[in-house]
Amino acid sequence: MSVSNENRPVAQGAPFVFNEEMKAKADMHIAKYPAGRQQSAVMPLLDLAQRQNGGWLSKEALAHVADVLGMPVMRVYEVASFYTMYNLAPVGRHFVQVCTTTPCWLRGSADVVAACEKHLGIGVGETTPDGQFTLREVECLGACVNAPVVQVADDYYEDVAATHVPGLLDALKRGETPKAGSLIGRQTSAPEGGALTLKDIPAKQGA
Amino acid sequence: MPKVTVDGTEVEIQAGSTVLQACEVAGVEIPRFCYHERLSIAGNCRMCLVEVEKSPKPVASCAMPVNEGMVIKTDTPMVHKARKGVMEMLLINHPLDCPICDQGGECDLQDQALGYGFDKSRYEENKRAVKDKDFGPLIETHMTRCIHCTRCIRFSTEVAGVPDIGAIGRGEHMEITTYLDAAVGSEMSGNVIDLCPVGALTSKPYAFVARPWELKKTESIDVMDAVGSNIRIDARGPEVLRVLPRLNEDVNEEWISDKTRFAYDGLKRQRLDRPYLRENGKLREASWDEVFLAVSAKLKSTAGDKIAAIAGDLVDAESMYALKELLGSLGAKSLDCRQDGAKLDATSRASYIFNSGIAGIEQADVVLLIGSNPRFEAPIVNARLRKRYLMGGFKIASVGPALDLSFPVESLGAGPQTLGDLAAGKHGFAETLKAAKNPMIIVGQGALARADGAAVLAAARKLADAAGVVKDGWNGFNVLHTAAARVGGLDLGFVPGQGGKDVAGILEGAQSGAIEVVYLLGADEIDNSKLGKAFVIYQGHHGDAGAHRADVILPGAAYTEKDGTYVNTEGRVQRAKRAAFPLGEAREDWKIIRALSQVIGKTLPFDTIQQLRAKLAAAHPTFATLDALAPAAWGAFGQEGAMDGAAFRAPITNFYMTDPISRSSVTMAKCAEVQSSRAKDTGTHG
């Protein structure tokens, strides 16, 4: 029999309170909903808490969000455990998410994962001992045209090949933020290597 | 009202009803797991699928509102196939461990699998397994059996108002749990055991104890609080093995409190199973003859005005009546059934009952609590208040200690000062009460069980008159009792006669020597150190406070061991029935008093309980009608006077231990421990 995963909130040991900036953003989100319906803002507030807390939601963070919205902490925990983008355990400074859903997989995401594992010396779902990187396989990130895709923080790196991985990770480690988007110079989602159609300008009619 | 056709029968049903309700009206039973008529509709188990004409797919009947002219079919091949499919899906991850499951024999899934299950499984993969959770000392969990109907979540959120249970994860990984395995912090959490349609949530004290078909089921009445919840006592031989709720829409609906459900293990500990006699300062075992002779000699040699009796909280009306008659024939006038010293006025029935009835709460729009914490004093009443709160357009305020009732309560003040202001119309809330259509006042024992209780009662009455709480067709003046015996005792006049002493007077008299014999009929909540040199006769079923001080112990029967009449806080007369026999040499209480009367030579004029009840009903007509509410005449009561400045005190601080039975219960002790550790935990709430 398979035993399901335990996904319990972890205590951080330090109190969590929204800082000024996050507080202002939280108030902005809460104000979107009518009085008595503040609970509707739980998802954006959890995201704010996760951002402030280094990429994960501690027990204290859940309790604070519950407190701010006046809802039972159990309800907050239900939401946080339902969505995979909320992390209930600490993650590294750079949270590397490699998409391995079918289109990315067909375009070589397995190699990308292997390259990440090799370069970082960790397996999928693990964090490097220095706390710099956490590697995770994720389901479709919605950028299939430019597969394979790797997401780090809020940035998408597209058209990633195994050869790009060391450079990308090293740059992140140095504290740089590599330019997001296609790594092979593709213009947005246009065909690889530039436009292929409508290249010849038709002659004017009747000339 | 829309007309619909169910399997060829045309029925008319209220607009907004569901297809499932229409089927029930037509007498067609629909299988279901997640649907429960007292909870919100979830529609997630899909077991209630039916066919509706012109609908391309089977319809979940619990969540589909009826339309005019709907043609519903519940017995077609399509319906059967659909339900069989749902059942097969449910059983994919269900362990099928019925032989070792406590729900076996009373399991919805088991029963419905009989009708819709296949004889073998087509599923060859590994089944999913879920780690068991810790829901506290009352609820045993086997989460692998859970089918995710979410009834427990909806119950704790909606009815109990303590949203401690939730579902985490999603899809195949969804799990029902409490936050960080905390115990469920509700006084009625045990009801989720009844609600669970499978064996995921079962009773911890009852785990692996018995099978339902081995048990003798007795329909009875609960005495753990003054609500008089209707219960079913399941016993095997001499042992009570569990207590379950019985449906009574007017009293407890289908819920009971955890104390009602789980205190029964106290019936097995600290019991008095034979008579005792104090000799040379020590209690020794004795025979009935010996103790009767000792009591009789003492009673006969003592003047009537030096004999007093106090009736406890769990005593049935029959034994109180018998004792009153016996001591009356000896000339004793100092009788009291108000152990806590509540200044209740036995002359006016309207002054001591819950006049509107518990169901009447649903009609009230403004409620004022005076010195009452219904969550601890009567969780079932609190659940009804919460039900009213959820209907909307409801305001509730309190004079007394700070409350957490699972819904918002406005705190007006702590004590008589605020009540005085309200009664004099000097407080803003008096206007709110006056403006209400059906205003209600609930007076708790915290306001009455004090020296100035009579003045508080008078002030409450004054407020009721001023605010129009009593009017044609509505009497919202309610007293919430904590003792099951109290209203019965007041109804039959177990109170001081002309020149008699009340509890405080009796204790004072015992110290000064004015009272020489005190007959404690199951009275354990008085201050025994004040009994002085008095000769104490204790008749009861537990070796609790009263028995320790007693000179003679007459072993009586607990509420599960005797036929008895109890009057609940509403003034509803109900009969409890014997589920097991009294232990050892213990006897039913009225029989003890009847036997004693013969030894004394003042034989009481009844030989059977029927004769006794006839006499009781003749003397006190309220006992003649069972299970009905008779309106009480609004008369003068209370005693206007100065009220003390002290704040109202909560009569119950430890919900789980309020009487000899629950104090002897190991389960209740565990609950009390969990509760106090939760109170100490000063983290963020939850």
Tab-separated table of C-alpha atoms in Angstrom, chain B residues 245-541:
chain	number	residue	atom	x	y	z
B	245	PRO	CA	-28.686	10.391	20.690
B	246	ARG	CA	-32.317	9.876	19.815
B	247	LEU	CA	-34.211	12.246	17.554
B	248	ASN	CA	-36.343	14.857	19.280
B	249	GLU	CA	-36.798	17.987	17.199
B	250	ASP	CA	-38.005	20.008	20.189
B	251	VAL	CA	-35.153	19.187	22.511
B	252	ASN	CA	-31.854	17.976	21.153
B	253	GLU	CA	-32.613	17.481	17.438
B	254	GLU	CA	-30.180	14.647	16.867
B	255	TRP	CA	-27.174	15.902	18.765
B	256	ILE	CA	-25.927	15.205	22.268
B	257	SER	CA	-23.052	16.715	24.184
B	258	ASP	CA	-19.819	14.866	24.799
B	259	LYS	CA	-20.600	14.584	28.489
B	260	THR	CA	-23.900	12.893	27.715
B	261	ARG	CA	-22.242	10.544	25.277
B	262	PHE	CA	-19.041	9.633	27.038
B	263	ALA	CA	-19.486	9.979	30.810
B	264	TYR	CA	-20.966	6.479	31.052
B	265	ASP	CA	-17.663	4.905	32.054
B	266	GLY	CA	-18.110	6.785	35.324
B	267	LEU	CA	-20.935	4.353	36.045
B	268	LYS	CA	-18.371	1.625	36.580
B	269	ARG	CA	-16.140	3.389	39.059
B	270	GLN	CA	-16.540	4.610	42.634
B	271	ARG	CA	-19.909	2.914	42.925
B	272	LEU	CA	-21.796	2.270	46.122
B	273	ASP	CA	-22.954	-1.304	45.793
B	274	ARG	CA	-23.861	-2.104	49.392
B	275	PRO	CA	-25.032	-0.264	52.481
B	276	TYR	CA	-22.482	1.227	54.857
B	277	LEU	CA	-22.673	2.283	58.458
B	278	ARG	CA	-20.220	4.533	60.312
B	279	GLU	CA	-18.872	2.947	63.446
B	280	ASN	CA	-16.143	4.499	65.574
B	281	GLY	CA	-15.527	7.045	62.859
B	282	LYS	CA	-15.107	4.459	60.122
B	283	LEU	CA	-17.547	3.278	57.498
B	284	ARG	CA	-18.137	-0.457	57.511
B	285	GLU	CA	-20.191	-2.673	55.253
B	286	ALA	CA	-23.595	-3.402	56.643
B	287	SER	CA	-26.840	-5.098	55.688
B	288	TRP	CA	-29.999	-3.335	54.590
B	289	ASP	CA	-31.704	-4.336	57.845
B	290	GLU	CA	-28.941	-2.811	59.928
B	291	VAL	CA	-28.892	0.498	58.105
B	292	PHE	CA	-32.682	0.772	58.017
B	293	LEU	CA	-32.831	0.193	61.762
B	294	ALA	CA	-30.111	2.766	62.365
B	295	VAL	CA	-31.808	5.371	60.163
B	296	SER	CA	-35.222	4.615	61.542
B	297	ALA	CA	-34.014	4.889	65.131
B	298	LYS	CA	-32.345	8.207	64.408
B	299	LEU	CA	-35.305	9.660	62.521
B	300	LYS	CA	-37.818	8.532	65.121
B	301	SER	CA	-35.798	9.924	68.006
B	302	THR	CA	-35.314	13.311	66.350
B	303	ALA	CA	-37.891	16.066	66.351
B	304	GLY	CA	-39.278	16.856	62.877
B	305	ASP	CA	-37.912	20.386	62.802
B	306	LYS	CA	-34.407	19.049	63.357
B	307	ILE	CA	-34.541	16.847	60.276
B	308	ALA	CA	-33.496	18.252	56.918
B	309	ALA	CA	-33.114	16.858	53.422
B	310	ILE	CA	-31.228	18.032	50.361
B	311	ALA	CA	-31.883	16.526	46.932
B	312	GLY	CA	-29.062	16.357	44.415
B	313	ASP	CA	-28.843	17.165	40.721
B	314	LEU	CA	-29.380	13.699	39.238
B	315	VAL	CA	-32.345	12.595	41.313
B	316	ASP	CA	-35.559	11.417	39.683
B	317	ALA	CA	-38.866	13.009	40.588
B	318	GLU	CA	-40.307	9.792	42.036
B	319	SER	CA	-37.676	9.461	44.752
B	320	MET	CA	-37.872	13.161	45.600
B	321	TYR	CA	-41.625	12.823	45.949
B	322	ALA	CA	-41.286	9.696	48.099
B	323	LEU	CA	-38.728	11.368	50.356
B	324	LYS	CA	-40.810	14.503	50.633
B	325	GLU	CA	-43.850	12.461	51.666
B	326	LEU	CA	-41.855	10.407	54.169
B	327	LEU	CA	-40.157	13.361	55.834
B	328	GLY	CA	-43.404	15.311	55.689
B	329	SER	CA	-45.051	12.593	57.728
B	330	LEU	CA	-42.269	13.024	60.307
B	331	GLY	CA	-42.900	16.752	60.433
B	332	ALA	CA	-39.721	17.818	58.662
B	333	LYS	CA	-39.986	21.073	56.746
B	334	SER	CA	-36.381	21.818	55.834
B	335	LEU	CA	-36.249	20.307	52.376
B	336	ASP	CA	-34.362	21.771	49.460
B	337	CYS	CA	-33.491	20.669	45.952
B	338	ARG	CA	-31.391	23.749	45.157
B	339	GLN	CA	-27.955	22.505	46.166
B	340	ASP	CA	-26.205	25.515	44.683
B	341	GLY	CA	-28.420	27.872	46.659
B	342	ALA	CA	-30.110	29.298	43.580
B	343	LYS	CA	-32.875	31.651	44.650
B	344	LEU	CA	-35.510	30.047	42.488
B	345	ASP	CA	-39.119	30.653	43.357
B	346	ALA	CA	-41.067	27.390	43.429
B	347	THR	CA	-44.423	29.159	43.707
B	348	SER	CA	-44.434	30.549	40.194
B	349	ARG	CA	-43.650	28.001	37.490
B	350	ALA	CA	-42.985	30.661	34.876
B	351	SER	CA	-40.138	31.955	37.028
B	352	TYR	CA	-38.030	28.828	36.840
B	353	ILE	CA	-38.594	27.190	33.463
B	354	PHE	CA	-37.366	27.881	29.959
B	355	ASN	CA	-40.754	29.261	28.945
B	356	SER	CA	-40.192	29.615	25.209
B	357	GLY	CA	-38.915	26.068	24.926
B	358	ILE	CA	-35.583	25.207	23.361
B	359	ALA	CA	-37.138	25.123	19.901
B	360	GLY	CA	-38.518	28.608	20.647
B	361	ILE	CA	-34.987	29.966	20.313
B	362	GLU	CA	-35.467	29.733	16.568
B	363	GLN	CA	-38.238	32.332	16.781
B	364	ALA	CA	-36.270	34.762	18.936
B	365	ASP	CA	-34.558	37.733	17.318
B	366	VAL	CA	-32.840	39.363	20.280
B	367	VAL	CA	-31.443	37.351	23.177
B	368	LEU	CA	-29.985	38.607	26.439
B	369	LEU	CA	-27.989	36.155	28.538
B	370	ILE	CA	-27.849	36.956	32.237
B	371	GLY	CA	-25.112	35.137	34.146
B	372	SER	CA	-25.176	32.192	31.803
B	373	ASN	CA	-22.666	30.398	29.610
B	374	PRO	CA	-24.853	28.057	27.568
B	375	ARG	CA	-21.852	26.483	25.867
B	376	PHE	CA	-20.865	24.815	29.147
B	377	GLU	CA	-24.219	24.707	30.902
B	378	ALA	CA	-26.167	23.219	27.998
B	379	PRO	CA	-24.187	22.717	24.765
B	380	ILE	CA	-27.384	21.639	23.007
B	381	VAL	CA	-29.046	24.958	23.805
B	382	ASN	CA	-25.920	26.692	22.594
B	383	ALA	CA	-26.099	24.751	19.329
B	384	ARG	CA	-29.691	25.938	18.945
B	385	LEU	CA	-28.605	29.543	19.567
B	386	ARG	CA	-25.914	29.108	16.946
B	387	LYS	CA	-28.469	27.671	14.531
B	388	ARG	CA	-30.561	30.788	15.090
B	389	TYR	CA	-27.492	32.983	14.608
B	390	LEU	CA	-26.775	31.328	11.264
B	391	MET	CA	-30.318	32.072	10.089
B	392	GLY	CA	-29.378	35.760	10.275
B	393	GLY	CA	-31.089	38.814	11.737
B	394	PHE	CA	-30.129	37.827	15.245
B	395	LYS	CA	-28.573	39.753	18.097
B	396	ILE	CA	-27.248	38.267	21.295
B	397	ALA	CA	-25.760	40.047	24.279
B	398	SER	CA	-24.604	38.967	27.682
B	399	VAL	CA	-24.402	40.297	31.195
B	400	GLY	CA	-21.874	38.184	33.029
B	401	PRO	CA	-18.469	36.641	32.502
B	402	ALA	CA	-16.740	36.870	29.127
B	403	LEU	CA	-18.049	34.215	26.753
B	404	ASP	CA	-16.839	32.264	23.763
B	405	LEU	CA	-20.038	30.737	22.437
B	406	SER	CA	-18.872	29.935	18.892
B	407	PHE	CA	-20.752	32.987	17.616
B	408	PRO	CA	-20.365	36.682	18.399
B	409	VAL	CA	-21.871	37.885	21.670
B	410	GLU	CA	-21.970	41.497	22.729
B	411	SER	CA	-20.773	41.907	26.293
B	412	LEU	CA	-22.838	44.515	28.121
B	413	GLY	CA	-21.285	44.222	31.546
B	414	ALA	CA	-20.241	41.841	34.250
B	415	GLY	CA	-22.859	41.980	36.941
B	416	PRO	CA	-25.997	43.308	38.632
B	417	GLN	CA	-25.048	46.937	37.998
B	418	THR	CA	-25.628	46.465	34.261
B	419	LEU	CA	-28.765	44.410	34.876
B	420	GLY	CA	-30.117	47.196	37.095
B	421	ASP	CA	-29.434	49.753	34.373
B	422	LEU	CA	-31.174	47.541	31.815
B	423	ALA	CA	-34.210	47.036	34.037
B	424	ALA	CA	-34.406	50.777	34.691
B	425	GLY	CA	-34.182	51.449	30.951
B	426	LYS	CA	-30.931	53.336	31.389
B	427	HIS	CA	-28.980	51.069	29.064
B	428	GLY	CA	-29.152	51.271	25.284
B	429	PHE	CA	-29.725	47.535	24.912
B	430	ALA	CA	-33.059	47.780	26.750
B	431	GLU	CA	-34.367	49.627	23.695
B	432	THR	CA	-33.060	46.944	21.336
B	433	LEU	CA	-34.849	44.349	23.427
B	434	LYS	CA	-38.032	46.367	23.406
B	435	ALA	CA	-37.925	46.853	19.657
B	436	ALA	CA	-37.503	43.137	18.999
B	437	LYS	CA	-40.377	41.041	17.691
B	438	ASN	CA	-39.626	38.058	19.883
B	439	PRO	CA	-37.197	39.174	22.587
B	440	MET	CA	-35.701	36.552	24.882
B	441	ILE	CA	-33.960	36.640	28.236
B	442	ILE	CA	-31.984	33.622	29.423
B	443	VAL	CA	-31.175	33.713	33.112
B	444	GLY	CA	-28.409	31.348	34.147
B	445	GLN	CA	-27.633	29.853	37.513
B	446	GLY	CA	-24.611	32.154	37.756
B	447	ALA	CA	-27.038	35.012	38.330
B	448	LEU	CA	-29.344	33.204	40.751
B	449	ALA	CA	-27.046	31.049	42.873
B	450	ARG	CA	-25.921	33.919	45.076
B	451	ALA	CA	-27.124	35.654	48.198
B	452	ASP	CA	-28.924	38.376	46.248
B	453	GLY	CA	-30.336	35.880	43.730
B	454	ALA	CA	-33.939	36.781	44.521
B	455	ALA	CA	-33.234	40.452	43.824
B	456	VAL	CA	-31.498	39.505	40.551
B	457	LEU	CA	-34.515	37.415	39.583
B	458	ALA	CA	-36.794	40.358	40.383
B	459	ALA	CA	-34.627	42.678	38.293
B	460	ALA	CA	-34.731	40.217	35.395
B	461	ARG	CA	-38.480	40.075	35.717
B	462	LYS	CA	-38.718	43.830	35.774
B	463	LEU	CA	-36.635	43.969	32.624
B	464	ALA	CA	-38.830	41.308	31.023
B	465	ASP	CA	-41.942	43.333	31.801
B	466	ALA	CA	-40.401	46.606	30.657
B	467	ALA	CA	-39.085	45.153	27.392
B	468	GLY	CA	-42.218	43.248	26.525
B	469	VAL	CA	-40.520	39.862	26.711
B	470	VAL	CA	-43.817	38.314	27.760
B	471	LYS	CA	-46.743	38.979	25.473
B	472	ASP	CA	-49.586	37.228	23.746
B	473	GLY	CA	-48.349	33.983	22.284
B	474	TRP	CA	-44.766	34.565	23.326
B	475	ASN	CA	-42.986	34.126	26.623
B	476	GLY	CA	-39.287	34.753	26.198
B	477	PHE	CA	-38.408	34.699	29.897
B	478	ASN	CA	-36.176	31.674	30.251
B	479	VAL	CA	-34.214	30.136	33.069
B	480	LEU	CA	-31.430	27.821	32.025
B	481	HIS	CA	-30.778	25.159	34.618
B	482	THR	CA	-27.676	23.047	35.039
B	483	ALA	CA	-29.220	20.220	37.083
B	484	ALA	CA	-31.482	17.562	35.595
B	485	ALA	CA	-33.436	17.205	38.826
B	486	ARG	CA	-33.996	20.869	39.505
B	487	VAL	CA	-37.229	21.661	37.675
B	488	GLY	CA	-38.772	18.378	38.824
B	489	GLY	CA	-37.861	19.197	42.414
B	490	LEU	CA	-39.398	22.663	42.167
B	491	ASP	CA	-42.491	21.269	40.440
B	492	LEU	CA	-43.175	18.842	43.236
B	493	GLY	CA	-42.250	21.336	45.909
B	494	PHE	CA	-39.047	19.869	47.274
B	495	VAL	CA	-38.387	23.240	48.876
B	496	PRO	CA	-38.588	24.509	52.460
B	497	GLY	CA	-42.091	24.420	53.855
B	498	GLN	CA	-43.528	27.000	56.253
B	499	GLY	CA	-40.701	27.812	58.649
B	500	GLY	CA	-38.337	25.389	56.962
B	501	LYS	CA	-34.744	26.113	56.100
B	502	ASP	CA	-33.113	26.249	52.677
B	503	VAL	CA	-29.679	24.784	51.908
B	504	ALA	CA	-27.793	27.670	53.509
B	505	GLY	CA	-30.098	27.484	56.539
B	506	ILE	CA	-29.681	23.731	56.814
B	507	LEU	CA	-25.901	23.995	56.782
B	508	GLU	CA	-26.007	26.779	59.321
B	509	GLY	CA	-28.405	24.751	61.453
B	510	ALA	CA	-26.188	21.678	61.222
B	511	GLN	CA	-23.307	23.704	62.585
B	512	SER	CA	-25.279	25.301	65.367
B	513	GLY	CA	-27.096	22.116	66.310
B	514	ALA	CA	-30.541	23.270	65.180
B	515	ILE	CA	-30.492	20.511	62.572
B	516	GLU	CA	-29.513	17.057	63.793
B	517	VAL	CA	-30.234	14.786	60.862
B	518	VAL	CA	-29.493	15.608	57.239
B	519	TYR	CA	-30.790	13.287	54.519
B	520	LEU	CA	-28.715	13.757	51.379
B	521	LEU	CA	-30.547	12.316	48.386
B	522	GLY	CA	-27.675	12.186	45.910
B	523	ALA	CA	-26.499	15.615	47.018
B	524	ASP	CA	-22.773	15.989	46.406
B	525	GLU	CA	-22.324	19.638	45.520
B	526	ILE	CA	-22.817	21.148	48.965
B	527	ASP	CA	-20.061	22.185	51.332
B	528	ASN	CA	-19.754	19.082	53.508
B	529	SER	CA	-17.427	20.738	55.970
B	530	LYS	CA	-20.412	22.755	57.135
B	531	LEU	CA	-22.475	19.728	58.134
B	532	GLY	CA	-21.101	20.009	61.659
B	533	LYS	CA	-22.084	17.215	63.980
B	534	ALA	CA	-25.284	16.345	62.149
B	535	PHE	CA	-26.131	12.699	61.460
B	536	VAL	CA	-25.825	12.403	57.687
B	537	ILE	CA	-27.768	9.847	55.685
B	538	TYR	CA	-26.509	9.636	52.134
B	539	GLN	CA	-28.551	7.893	49.497
B	540	GLY	CA	-26.880	7.781	46.133
B	541	HIS	CA	-24.895	5.779	43.656
